[in-house]
Structures are given as structure tokens and as C-alpha cells.
Short mmCIF file of C-alpha atoms and ligand atoms in Angstrom, two decimals:
data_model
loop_
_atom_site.label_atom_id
_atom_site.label_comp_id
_atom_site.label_asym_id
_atom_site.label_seq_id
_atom_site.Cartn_x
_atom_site.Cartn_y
_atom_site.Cartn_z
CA UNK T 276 70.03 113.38 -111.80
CA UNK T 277 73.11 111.92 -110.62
CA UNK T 278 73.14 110.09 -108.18
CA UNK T 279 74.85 107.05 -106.80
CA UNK T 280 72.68 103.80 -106.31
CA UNK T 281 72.16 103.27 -102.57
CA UNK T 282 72.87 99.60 -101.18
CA UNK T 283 69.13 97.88 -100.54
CA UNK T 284 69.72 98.09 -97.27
CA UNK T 285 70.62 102.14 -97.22
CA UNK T 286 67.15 102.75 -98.87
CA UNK T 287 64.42 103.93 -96.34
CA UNK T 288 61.34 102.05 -96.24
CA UNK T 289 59.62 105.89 -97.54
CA UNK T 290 61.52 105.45 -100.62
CA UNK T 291 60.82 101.60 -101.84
CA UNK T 292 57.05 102.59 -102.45
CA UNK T 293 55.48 101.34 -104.58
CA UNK T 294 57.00 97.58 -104.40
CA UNK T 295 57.02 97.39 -108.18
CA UNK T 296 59.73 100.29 -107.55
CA UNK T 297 61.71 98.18 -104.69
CA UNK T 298 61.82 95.23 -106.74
CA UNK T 299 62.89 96.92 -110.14
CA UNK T 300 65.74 98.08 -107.60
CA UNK T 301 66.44 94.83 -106.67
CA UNK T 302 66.49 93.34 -110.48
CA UNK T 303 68.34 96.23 -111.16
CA UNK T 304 71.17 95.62 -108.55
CA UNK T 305 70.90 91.94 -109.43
CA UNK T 306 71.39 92.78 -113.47
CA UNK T 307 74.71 95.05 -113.06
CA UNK T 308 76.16 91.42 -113.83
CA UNK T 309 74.54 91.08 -117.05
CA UNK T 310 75.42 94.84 -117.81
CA UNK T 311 79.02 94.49 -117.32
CA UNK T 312 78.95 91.30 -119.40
CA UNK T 313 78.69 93.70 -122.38
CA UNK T 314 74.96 92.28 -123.00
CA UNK T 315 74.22 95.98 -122.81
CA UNK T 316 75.92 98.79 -124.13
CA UNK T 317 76.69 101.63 -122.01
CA UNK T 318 74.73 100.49 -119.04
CA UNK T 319 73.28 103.29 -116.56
CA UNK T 320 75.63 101.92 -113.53
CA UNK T 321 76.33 104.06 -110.77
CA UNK T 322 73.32 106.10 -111.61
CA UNK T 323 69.32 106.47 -110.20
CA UNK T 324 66.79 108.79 -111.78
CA UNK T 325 66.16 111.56 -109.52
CA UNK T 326 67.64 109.36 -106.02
CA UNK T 327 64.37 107.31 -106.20
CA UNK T 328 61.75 106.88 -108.47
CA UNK T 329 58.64 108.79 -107.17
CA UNK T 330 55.35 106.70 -106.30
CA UNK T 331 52.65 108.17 -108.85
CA UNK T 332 49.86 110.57 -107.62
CA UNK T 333 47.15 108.26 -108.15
CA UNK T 334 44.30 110.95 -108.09
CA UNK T 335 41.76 110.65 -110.83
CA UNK T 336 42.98 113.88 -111.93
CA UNK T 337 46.62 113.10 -112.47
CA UNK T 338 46.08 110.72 -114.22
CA UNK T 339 43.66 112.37 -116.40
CA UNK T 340 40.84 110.55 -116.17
CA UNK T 341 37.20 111.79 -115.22
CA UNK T 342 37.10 108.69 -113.01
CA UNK T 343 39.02 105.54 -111.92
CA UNK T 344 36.52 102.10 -112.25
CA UNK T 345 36.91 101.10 -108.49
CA UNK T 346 36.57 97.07 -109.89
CA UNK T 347 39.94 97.83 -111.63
CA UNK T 348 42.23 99.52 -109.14
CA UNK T 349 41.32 96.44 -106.99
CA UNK T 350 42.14 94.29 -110.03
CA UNK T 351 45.38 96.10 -111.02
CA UNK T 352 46.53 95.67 -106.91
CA UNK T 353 45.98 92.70 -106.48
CA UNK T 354 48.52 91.83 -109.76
CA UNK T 355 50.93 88.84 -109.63
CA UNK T 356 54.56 90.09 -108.84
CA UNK T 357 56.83 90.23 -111.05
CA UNK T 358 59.59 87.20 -111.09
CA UNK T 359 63.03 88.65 -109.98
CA UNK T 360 64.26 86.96 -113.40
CA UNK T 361 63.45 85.72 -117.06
CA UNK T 362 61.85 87.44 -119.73
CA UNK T 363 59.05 89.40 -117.58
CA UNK T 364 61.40 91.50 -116.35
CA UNK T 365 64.79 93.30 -117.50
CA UNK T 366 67.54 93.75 -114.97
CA UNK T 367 67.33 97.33 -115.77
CA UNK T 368 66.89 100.76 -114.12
CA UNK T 369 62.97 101.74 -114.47
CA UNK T 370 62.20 105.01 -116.56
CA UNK T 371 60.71 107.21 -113.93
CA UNK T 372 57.09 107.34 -113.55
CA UNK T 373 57.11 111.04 -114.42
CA UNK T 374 59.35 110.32 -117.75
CA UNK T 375 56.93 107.55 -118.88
CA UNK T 376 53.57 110.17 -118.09
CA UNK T 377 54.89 113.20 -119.97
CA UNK T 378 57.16 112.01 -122.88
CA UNK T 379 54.47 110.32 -125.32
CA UNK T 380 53.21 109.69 -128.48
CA UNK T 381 49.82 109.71 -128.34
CA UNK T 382 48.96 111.23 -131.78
CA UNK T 383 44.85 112.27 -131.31
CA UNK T 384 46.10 114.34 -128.18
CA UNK T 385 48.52 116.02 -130.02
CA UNK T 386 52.07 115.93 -131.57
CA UNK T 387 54.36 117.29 -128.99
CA UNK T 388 55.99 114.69 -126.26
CA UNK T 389 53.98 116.47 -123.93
CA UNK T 390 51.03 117.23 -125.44
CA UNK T 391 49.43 114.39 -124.88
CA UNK T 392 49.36 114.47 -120.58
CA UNK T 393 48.74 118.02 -121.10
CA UNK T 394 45.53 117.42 -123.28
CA UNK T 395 44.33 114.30 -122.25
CA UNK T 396 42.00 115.92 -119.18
CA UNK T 397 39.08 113.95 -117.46
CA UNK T 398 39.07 110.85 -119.92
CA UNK T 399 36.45 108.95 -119.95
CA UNK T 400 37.12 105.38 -119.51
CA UNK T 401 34.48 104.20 -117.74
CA UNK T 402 31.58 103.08 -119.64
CA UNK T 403 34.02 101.04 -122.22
CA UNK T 404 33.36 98.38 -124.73
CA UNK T 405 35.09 96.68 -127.07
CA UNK T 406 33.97 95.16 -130.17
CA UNK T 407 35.08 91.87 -131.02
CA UNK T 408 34.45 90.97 -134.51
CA UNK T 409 35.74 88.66 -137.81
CA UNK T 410 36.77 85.26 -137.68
CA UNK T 411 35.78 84.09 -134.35
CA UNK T 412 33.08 82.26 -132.87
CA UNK T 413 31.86 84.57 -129.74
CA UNK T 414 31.53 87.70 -131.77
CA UNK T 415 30.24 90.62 -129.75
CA UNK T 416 30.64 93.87 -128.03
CA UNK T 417 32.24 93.57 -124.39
CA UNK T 418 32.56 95.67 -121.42
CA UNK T 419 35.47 95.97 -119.94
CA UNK T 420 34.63 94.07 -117.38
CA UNK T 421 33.46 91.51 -119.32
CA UNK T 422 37.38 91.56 -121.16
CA UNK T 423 39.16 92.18 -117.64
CA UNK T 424 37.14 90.30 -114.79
CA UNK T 425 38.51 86.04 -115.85
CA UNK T 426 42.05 87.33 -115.99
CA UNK T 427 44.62 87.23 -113.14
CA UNK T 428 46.74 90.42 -114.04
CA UNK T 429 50.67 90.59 -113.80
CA UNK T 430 53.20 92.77 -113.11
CA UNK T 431 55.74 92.87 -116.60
CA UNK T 432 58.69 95.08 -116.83
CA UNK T 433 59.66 95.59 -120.32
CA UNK T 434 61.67 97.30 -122.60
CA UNK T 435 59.89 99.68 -124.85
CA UNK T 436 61.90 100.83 -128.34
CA UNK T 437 60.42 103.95 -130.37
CA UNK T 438 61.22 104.20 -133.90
CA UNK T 439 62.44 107.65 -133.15
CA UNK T 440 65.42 105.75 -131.37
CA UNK T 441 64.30 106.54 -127.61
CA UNK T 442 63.50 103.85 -125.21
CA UNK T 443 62.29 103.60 -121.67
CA UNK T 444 61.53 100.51 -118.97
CA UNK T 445 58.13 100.19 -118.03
CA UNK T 446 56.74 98.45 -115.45
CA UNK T 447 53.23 97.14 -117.07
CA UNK T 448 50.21 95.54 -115.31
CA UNK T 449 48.54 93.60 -117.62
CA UNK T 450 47.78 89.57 -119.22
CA UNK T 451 48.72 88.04 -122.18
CA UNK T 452 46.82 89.10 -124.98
CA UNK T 453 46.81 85.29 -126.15
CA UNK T 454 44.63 84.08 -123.06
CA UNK T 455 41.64 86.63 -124.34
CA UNK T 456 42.21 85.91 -127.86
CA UNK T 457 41.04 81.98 -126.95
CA UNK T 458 37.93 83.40 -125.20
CA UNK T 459 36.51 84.27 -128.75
CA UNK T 460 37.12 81.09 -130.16
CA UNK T 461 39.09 82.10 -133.25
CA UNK T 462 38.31 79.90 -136.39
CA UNK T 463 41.01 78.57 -138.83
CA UNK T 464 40.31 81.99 -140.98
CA UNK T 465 41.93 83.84 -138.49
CA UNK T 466 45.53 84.67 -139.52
CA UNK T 467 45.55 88.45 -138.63
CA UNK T 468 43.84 90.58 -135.50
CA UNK T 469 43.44 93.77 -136.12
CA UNK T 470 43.54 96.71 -133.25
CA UNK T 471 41.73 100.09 -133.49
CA UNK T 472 41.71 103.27 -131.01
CA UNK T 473 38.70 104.93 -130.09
CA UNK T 474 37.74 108.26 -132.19
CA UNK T 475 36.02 110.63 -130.12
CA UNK T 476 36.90 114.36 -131.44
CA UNK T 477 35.49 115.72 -128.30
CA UNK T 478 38.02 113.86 -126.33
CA UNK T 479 40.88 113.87 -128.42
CA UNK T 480 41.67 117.27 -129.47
CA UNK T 481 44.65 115.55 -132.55
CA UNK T 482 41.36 114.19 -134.04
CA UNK T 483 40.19 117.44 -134.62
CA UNK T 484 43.43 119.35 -135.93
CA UNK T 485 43.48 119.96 -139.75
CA UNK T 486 46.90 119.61 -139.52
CA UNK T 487 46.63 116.24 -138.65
CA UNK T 488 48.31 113.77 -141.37
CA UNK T 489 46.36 110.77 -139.81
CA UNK T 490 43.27 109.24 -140.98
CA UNK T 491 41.88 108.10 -137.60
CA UNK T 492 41.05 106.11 -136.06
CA UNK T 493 44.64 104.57 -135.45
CA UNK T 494 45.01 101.50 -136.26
CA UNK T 495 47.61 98.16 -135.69
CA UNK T 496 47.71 94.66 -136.44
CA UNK T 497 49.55 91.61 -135.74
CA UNK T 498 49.75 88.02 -137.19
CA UNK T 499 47.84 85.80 -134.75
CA UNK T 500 51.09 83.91 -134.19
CA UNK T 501 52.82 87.29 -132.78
CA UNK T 502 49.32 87.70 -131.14
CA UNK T 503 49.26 84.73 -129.19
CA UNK T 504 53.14 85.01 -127.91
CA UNK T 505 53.50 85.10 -124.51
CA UNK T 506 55.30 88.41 -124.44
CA UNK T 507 52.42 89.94 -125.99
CA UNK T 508 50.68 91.86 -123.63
CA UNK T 509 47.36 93.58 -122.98
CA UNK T 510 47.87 96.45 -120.75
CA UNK T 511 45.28 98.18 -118.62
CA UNK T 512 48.00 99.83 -115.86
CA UNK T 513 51.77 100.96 -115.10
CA UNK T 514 53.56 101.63 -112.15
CA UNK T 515 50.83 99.64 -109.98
CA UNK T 516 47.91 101.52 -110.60
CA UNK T 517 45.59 101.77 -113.78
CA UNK T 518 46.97 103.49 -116.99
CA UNK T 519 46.66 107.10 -117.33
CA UNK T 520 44.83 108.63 -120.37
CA UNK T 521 48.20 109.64 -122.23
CA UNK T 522 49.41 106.16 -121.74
CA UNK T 523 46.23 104.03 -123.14
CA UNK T 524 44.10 103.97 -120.93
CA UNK T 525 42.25 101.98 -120.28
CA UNK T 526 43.14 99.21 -122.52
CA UNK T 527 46.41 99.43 -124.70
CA UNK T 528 48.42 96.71 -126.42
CA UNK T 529 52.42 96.08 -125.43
CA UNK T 530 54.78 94.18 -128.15
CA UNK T 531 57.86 94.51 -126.48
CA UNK T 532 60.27 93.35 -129.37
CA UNK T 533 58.31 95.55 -132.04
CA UNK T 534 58.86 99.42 -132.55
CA UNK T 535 56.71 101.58 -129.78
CA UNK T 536 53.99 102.30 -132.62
CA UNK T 537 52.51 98.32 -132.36
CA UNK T 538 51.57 99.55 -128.89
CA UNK T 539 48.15 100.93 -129.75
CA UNK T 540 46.19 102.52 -127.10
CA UNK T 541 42.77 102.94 -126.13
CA UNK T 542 41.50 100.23 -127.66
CA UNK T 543 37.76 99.70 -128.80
CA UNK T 544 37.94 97.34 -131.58
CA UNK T 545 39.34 93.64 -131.95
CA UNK T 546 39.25 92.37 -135.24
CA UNK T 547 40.30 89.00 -136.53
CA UNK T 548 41.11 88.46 -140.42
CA UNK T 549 42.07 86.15 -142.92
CA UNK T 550 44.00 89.47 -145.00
CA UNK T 551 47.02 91.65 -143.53
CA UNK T 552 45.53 94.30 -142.28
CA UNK T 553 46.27 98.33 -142.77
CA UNK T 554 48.14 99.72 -140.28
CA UNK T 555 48.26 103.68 -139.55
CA UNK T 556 52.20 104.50 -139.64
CA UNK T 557 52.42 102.05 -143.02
CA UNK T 558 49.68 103.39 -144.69
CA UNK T 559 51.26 106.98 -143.90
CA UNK T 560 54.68 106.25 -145.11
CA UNK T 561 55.23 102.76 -146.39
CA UNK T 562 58.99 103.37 -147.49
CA UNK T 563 59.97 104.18 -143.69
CA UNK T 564 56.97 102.15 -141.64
CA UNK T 565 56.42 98.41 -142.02
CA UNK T 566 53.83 96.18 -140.69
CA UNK T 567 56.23 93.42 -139.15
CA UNK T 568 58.31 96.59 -137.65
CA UNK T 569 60.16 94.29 -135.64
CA UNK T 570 63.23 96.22 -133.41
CA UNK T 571 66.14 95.48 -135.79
CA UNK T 572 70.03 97.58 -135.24
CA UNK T 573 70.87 96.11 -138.41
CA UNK T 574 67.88 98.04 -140.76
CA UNK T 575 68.22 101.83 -140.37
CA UNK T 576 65.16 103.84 -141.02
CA UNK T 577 65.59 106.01 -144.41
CA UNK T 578 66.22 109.19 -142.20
CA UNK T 579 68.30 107.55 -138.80
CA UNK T 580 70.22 104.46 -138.03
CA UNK T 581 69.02 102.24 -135.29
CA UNK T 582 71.69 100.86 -134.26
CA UNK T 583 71.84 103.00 -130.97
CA UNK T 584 68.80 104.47 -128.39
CA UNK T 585 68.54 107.24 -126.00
CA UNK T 586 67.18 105.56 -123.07
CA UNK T 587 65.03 108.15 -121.32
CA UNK T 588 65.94 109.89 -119.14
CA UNK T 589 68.49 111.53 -120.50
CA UNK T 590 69.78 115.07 -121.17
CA UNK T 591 71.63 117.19 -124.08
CA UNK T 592 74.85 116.55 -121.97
CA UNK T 593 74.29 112.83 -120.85
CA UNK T 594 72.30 111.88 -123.79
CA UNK T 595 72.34 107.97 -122.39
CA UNK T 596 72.49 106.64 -125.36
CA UNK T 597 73.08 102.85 -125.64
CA UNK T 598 73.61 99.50 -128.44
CA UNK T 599 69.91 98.74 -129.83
CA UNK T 600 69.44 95.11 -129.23
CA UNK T 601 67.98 92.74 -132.29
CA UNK T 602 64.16 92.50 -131.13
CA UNK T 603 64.68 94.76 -128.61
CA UNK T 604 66.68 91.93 -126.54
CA UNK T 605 64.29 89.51 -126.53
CA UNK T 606 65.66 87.47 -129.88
CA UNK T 607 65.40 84.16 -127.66
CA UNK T 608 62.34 84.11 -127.17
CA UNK T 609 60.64 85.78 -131.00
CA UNK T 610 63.45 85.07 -133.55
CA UNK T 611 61.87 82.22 -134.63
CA UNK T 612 58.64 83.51 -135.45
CA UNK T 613 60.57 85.00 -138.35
CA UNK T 614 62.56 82.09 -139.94
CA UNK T 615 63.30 82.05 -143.51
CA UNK T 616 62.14 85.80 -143.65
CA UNK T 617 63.71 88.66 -145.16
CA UNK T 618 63.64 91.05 -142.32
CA UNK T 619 65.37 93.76 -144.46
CA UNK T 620 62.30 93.59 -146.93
CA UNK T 621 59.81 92.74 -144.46
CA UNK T 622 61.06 95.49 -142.23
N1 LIG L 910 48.37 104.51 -130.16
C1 LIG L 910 47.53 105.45 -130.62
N2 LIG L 910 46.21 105.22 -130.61
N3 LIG L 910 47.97 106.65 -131.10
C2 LIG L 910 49.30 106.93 -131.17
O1 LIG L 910 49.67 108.03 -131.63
N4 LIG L 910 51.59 106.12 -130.78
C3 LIG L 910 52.42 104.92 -130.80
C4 LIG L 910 51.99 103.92 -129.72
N5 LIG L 910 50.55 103.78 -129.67
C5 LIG L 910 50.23 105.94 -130.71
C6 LIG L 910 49.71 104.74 -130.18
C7 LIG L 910 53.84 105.20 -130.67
S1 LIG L 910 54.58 105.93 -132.02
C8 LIG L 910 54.56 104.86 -129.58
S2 LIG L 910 56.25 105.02 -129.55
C9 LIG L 910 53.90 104.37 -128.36
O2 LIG L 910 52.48 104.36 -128.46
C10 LIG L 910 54.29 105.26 -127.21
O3 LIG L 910 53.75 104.80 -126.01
P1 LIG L 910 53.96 105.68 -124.69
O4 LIG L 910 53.50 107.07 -125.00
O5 LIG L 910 53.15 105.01 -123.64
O6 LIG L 910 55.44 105.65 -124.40
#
């Protein structure tokens, strides 16, 4: 795991596959500055993931899906790069491919890390809709396609903060969530969008448990101001190639300053309301869960302080554990949208 970060030009041209990889290098190399400026605690200098970070097996069946909509790899490939600096991207090392398949939270396939690439087989992404509904004036029910096809997609690497204090660097493929949001025309009554996953028990084996302490479908929301932010993202791949099934697919939501459980996956429902909407983790345990659940050091949970993260990977012996950064580092650009709030209340 060890391993000493090779000069650009030391790396084979085998090893800088896919180019999202070779240019996470490069922003890497580039960001040691900002890392030894003490922006970032304990920065993972000196250090690569297992010497490079593999190219994904791209097979239908690794990435659990009972097919891959042709229309969409093309999509995802031919994505706009992502800039060498500013907020799209973080300087950082990228959480291997393998780290960001198998370590999830993706509650109706289970409640293990891993059970969710272990139990999502042969998802079915392809037909998909999504129903678009409340206080807009194009109501409807949309194919994918129909979402997808108008946007150009774009390469994002961001930082993504669980709640459980673990984080990871993704690189996403995706648009702005705001540039589909105008599409539907939303009407002054819309001060909230709502997001809900699919329920399919056949599918998703978590749906089924009677252990399971959720009352699915899942469900997130935003304020249509945090909605329309340009960070906000809608997701539909990682790592250059369409999501898997544990990761969303094929349509997830990315927040990058809010806690990892705003990301809401497999999305089939879009809908926009004058009322805060419920939201699944608040609704489950409002005293540790809060809609806003911006990334905030300062505001432990009742049960853990989150003032530090492990980013992944790590190991019992090098846990990599580093400072948790006030909206996940990207205060600049969302602090605002919080002014005169009390984000120890409105946690
Ligand atoms: N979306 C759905 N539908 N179901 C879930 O259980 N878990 C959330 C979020 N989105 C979850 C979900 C949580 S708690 C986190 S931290 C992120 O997904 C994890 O995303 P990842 O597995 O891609 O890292």
C-alpha cells in the first residue's frame, strides 16, 4: 500500500489509464503545495494506493448491472475534462476505484460496507424513468434519455464526507443538477425538491429484510437554493464509465459539502415543494440526523466528534486519518447560503 509517488514522467503509459486517473495524478502532484500549506491535515504525501490506481473492469457484470445503455457509455466518454484547478477538482490522491465499488452504504442492498456490490447483481437500469412532479410547469414522467440526452456531461472530482467520519475522492461524471431543474420550469412555490430511490424488493434484497429500520423508499431533499448551486451534481458515472449498481446507478445525486447521506441514489422521483420535506436518516433519528446536514468539524454527532476523517483507504495501522474541513472544504464557495443561521441548531 506503500508506495512512493512516481515522477509523471516515471509512470508508463499502461499505468495512466484511464486519463481521469493520469490527470488526478497530475492535480495531485500539483496540490502537494496546498497540502504542505497546512490547508490539509495530515496529507497522504509520499504515498499511492496500490502503485497505481487500477482502470475499472467495465463489463456489465462488474459493475452489476444486467446491461449497460450503449447511448450512455458514449455519453459518459465523451465527458468534458476535468480543469487541472478550482472547485471541480481537489488536488488530492483519488480513492481507488476498487475502495469506492466495495465500501458503501447503500442501505436496500444491505447493511454491511460490502454488502451492497455483493448484492447488487444484474441491475436493471435500463428501461428508467423518472417522475417529475410538484411545483413546476413541465410535470411528467421522463426517460432517462429524455433527463440525460440535452446535457454535456463533466468530469468532477470531489470530496465525499460520511457521517460515520470516512471520506474518499471520487472522480464523478455527471451535470449540474441546476441546469435540469430549469428544464421543468419551477414556479415561485418551489422552495424545496425532494429526491426518492426506487423500491423494487425483487432487486433490492435491504427492502425486503425485517430487520430493516427504514421505511423505504429512501428519501432526500434540498432547498432549491442548495439545488441549483453549481457544485450540486447529478451523477450518472465514476471513474469514466457509467455508475455501478452499488454506487447509484444510474442516476444518483452528489452534494459535496453535505454529509454522504444527501447523496441519494437510484433516483426515480423529483419532487418540487413549497414545505421541507422528510428525509430518511432525520425521520429515523432526528437528535443525530438533520436535514441541512451540512459537513461541520465544529458540531460532533451525539455518539463521535467530527472534527477528524479516515480517508479511505486506510488500515488498522495507518488509519489515515485527517482535519475535517468546514463544508467539507468548499466554505468559499456554500458558506453563504447559510448566513445568519444557526448551524449548531440547524445541524
Ligand atoms: N441512497 C440510498 N438510496 N440508500 C442509501 O442507503 N446511503 C447514503 C448515500 N445515498 C444511501 C444513499 C450514505 S449514508 C452515503 S455515505 C452515501 O450514499 C454513500 O455513497 P457511496 O456508497 O457511493 O460512497
Amino acid at each position: 500500500m506503500l508506495i512512493k509517488v512516481k515522477a509523471a514522467h516515471e509512470i508508463p503509459s499502461s499505468e495512466i489509464t484511464p486519463e481521469s486517473v493520469y490527470r488526478a495524478r497530475r492535480a495531485f502532484l500539483k496540490g502537494a503545495g496546498v497540502a504542505g500549506a497546512g490547508l490539509l491535515a495530515g496529507p497522504v504525501l509520499g504515498q499511492e494506493a496500490s502503485g497505481t490506481v487500477a482502470s475499472p473492469n467495465n463489463s456489465p457484470e462488474a459493475l452489476n448491472l444486467a446491461s449497460k445503455p450503449q447511448w450512455l457509455v458514449e455519453q459518459v466518454a465523451a465527458r468534458q475534462p476535468v480543469p487541472d484547478e478550482g472547485l471541480f477538482t481537489t488536488g488530492e490522491m483519488l480513492t481507488p476505484f476498487q475502495d469506492v465499488t466495495t465500501y458503501n452504504n447503500f442501505y436496500e442492498f444491505g447493511t454491511d460496507k460490502s454488502d451492497p456490490s455483493r448484492n447488487a447483481r444484474a441491475f436493471k437500469v435500463d428501461p428508467w424513468t423518472v417522475e417529475v412532479t410538484g411545483a413546476i410547469g413541465k410535470p411528467g414522467t421522463y426517460t432517462l434519455e429524455d433527463i440525460l440526452k440535452p446535457h454535456a456531461l463533466e468530469e468532477r472530482i470531489y470530496r465525499l464526507r460520511c457521517v460515520e467520519a470516512w471520506s474518499m475522492v471520487i472522480p464523478w461524471v455527471g451535470f449540474p443538477l441546476g441546469d435540469l431543474i430549469k428544464r421543468f420550469e419551477p414556479t415561485s412555490k418551489a422552495k424545496f425538491v425532494e429526491f426518492i430511490t426506487l423500491i423494487d424488493k425483487n432487486q433490492m434484497p435491504g427492502q425486503r429484510s425485517r430487520l430493516a429500520t427504514i421505511d423505504w423508499p429512501y428519501r432526500e431533499g434540498l432547498r432549491m437554493d442548495e439545488a441549483m448551486h453549481p457544485l450540486t451534481l447529478l451523477a450518472v458515472g465514476l471513474y469514466g464509465d457509467i455508475l455501478p449498481a452499488q454506487s447509484g446507478a444510474p442516476l444518483r445525486l452528489v452534494v459535496p459539502w453535505k454529509y454522504g447521506f444527501k447523496s441519494i441514489k437510484s433516483i426515480v422521483r423529483i419532487n418540487f415543494r413549497e414545505t421541507m420535506p422528510n428525509t430518511t436518516w432525520s425521520d429515523l433519528q432526528p437528535n443525530e440526523y438533520g436535514f441541512y446536514a451540512n459537513v461541520n468539524p465544529a458540531v460532533s454527532h451525539p455518539r463521535w466528534s467530527q472534527a477528524t476523517e479516515r480517508r479511505l483507504p486506510g488500515s488498522l495501522f495507518m488509519p489515515n486519518r485527517i482535519g475535517t474541513l468546514p463544508f467539507n472544504g468548499y466554505a468559499e464557495a456554500v458558506a453563504d447560503l447559510y448566513k445568519g443561521m444557526d448551524l449548531r441548531k440547524l445541524y
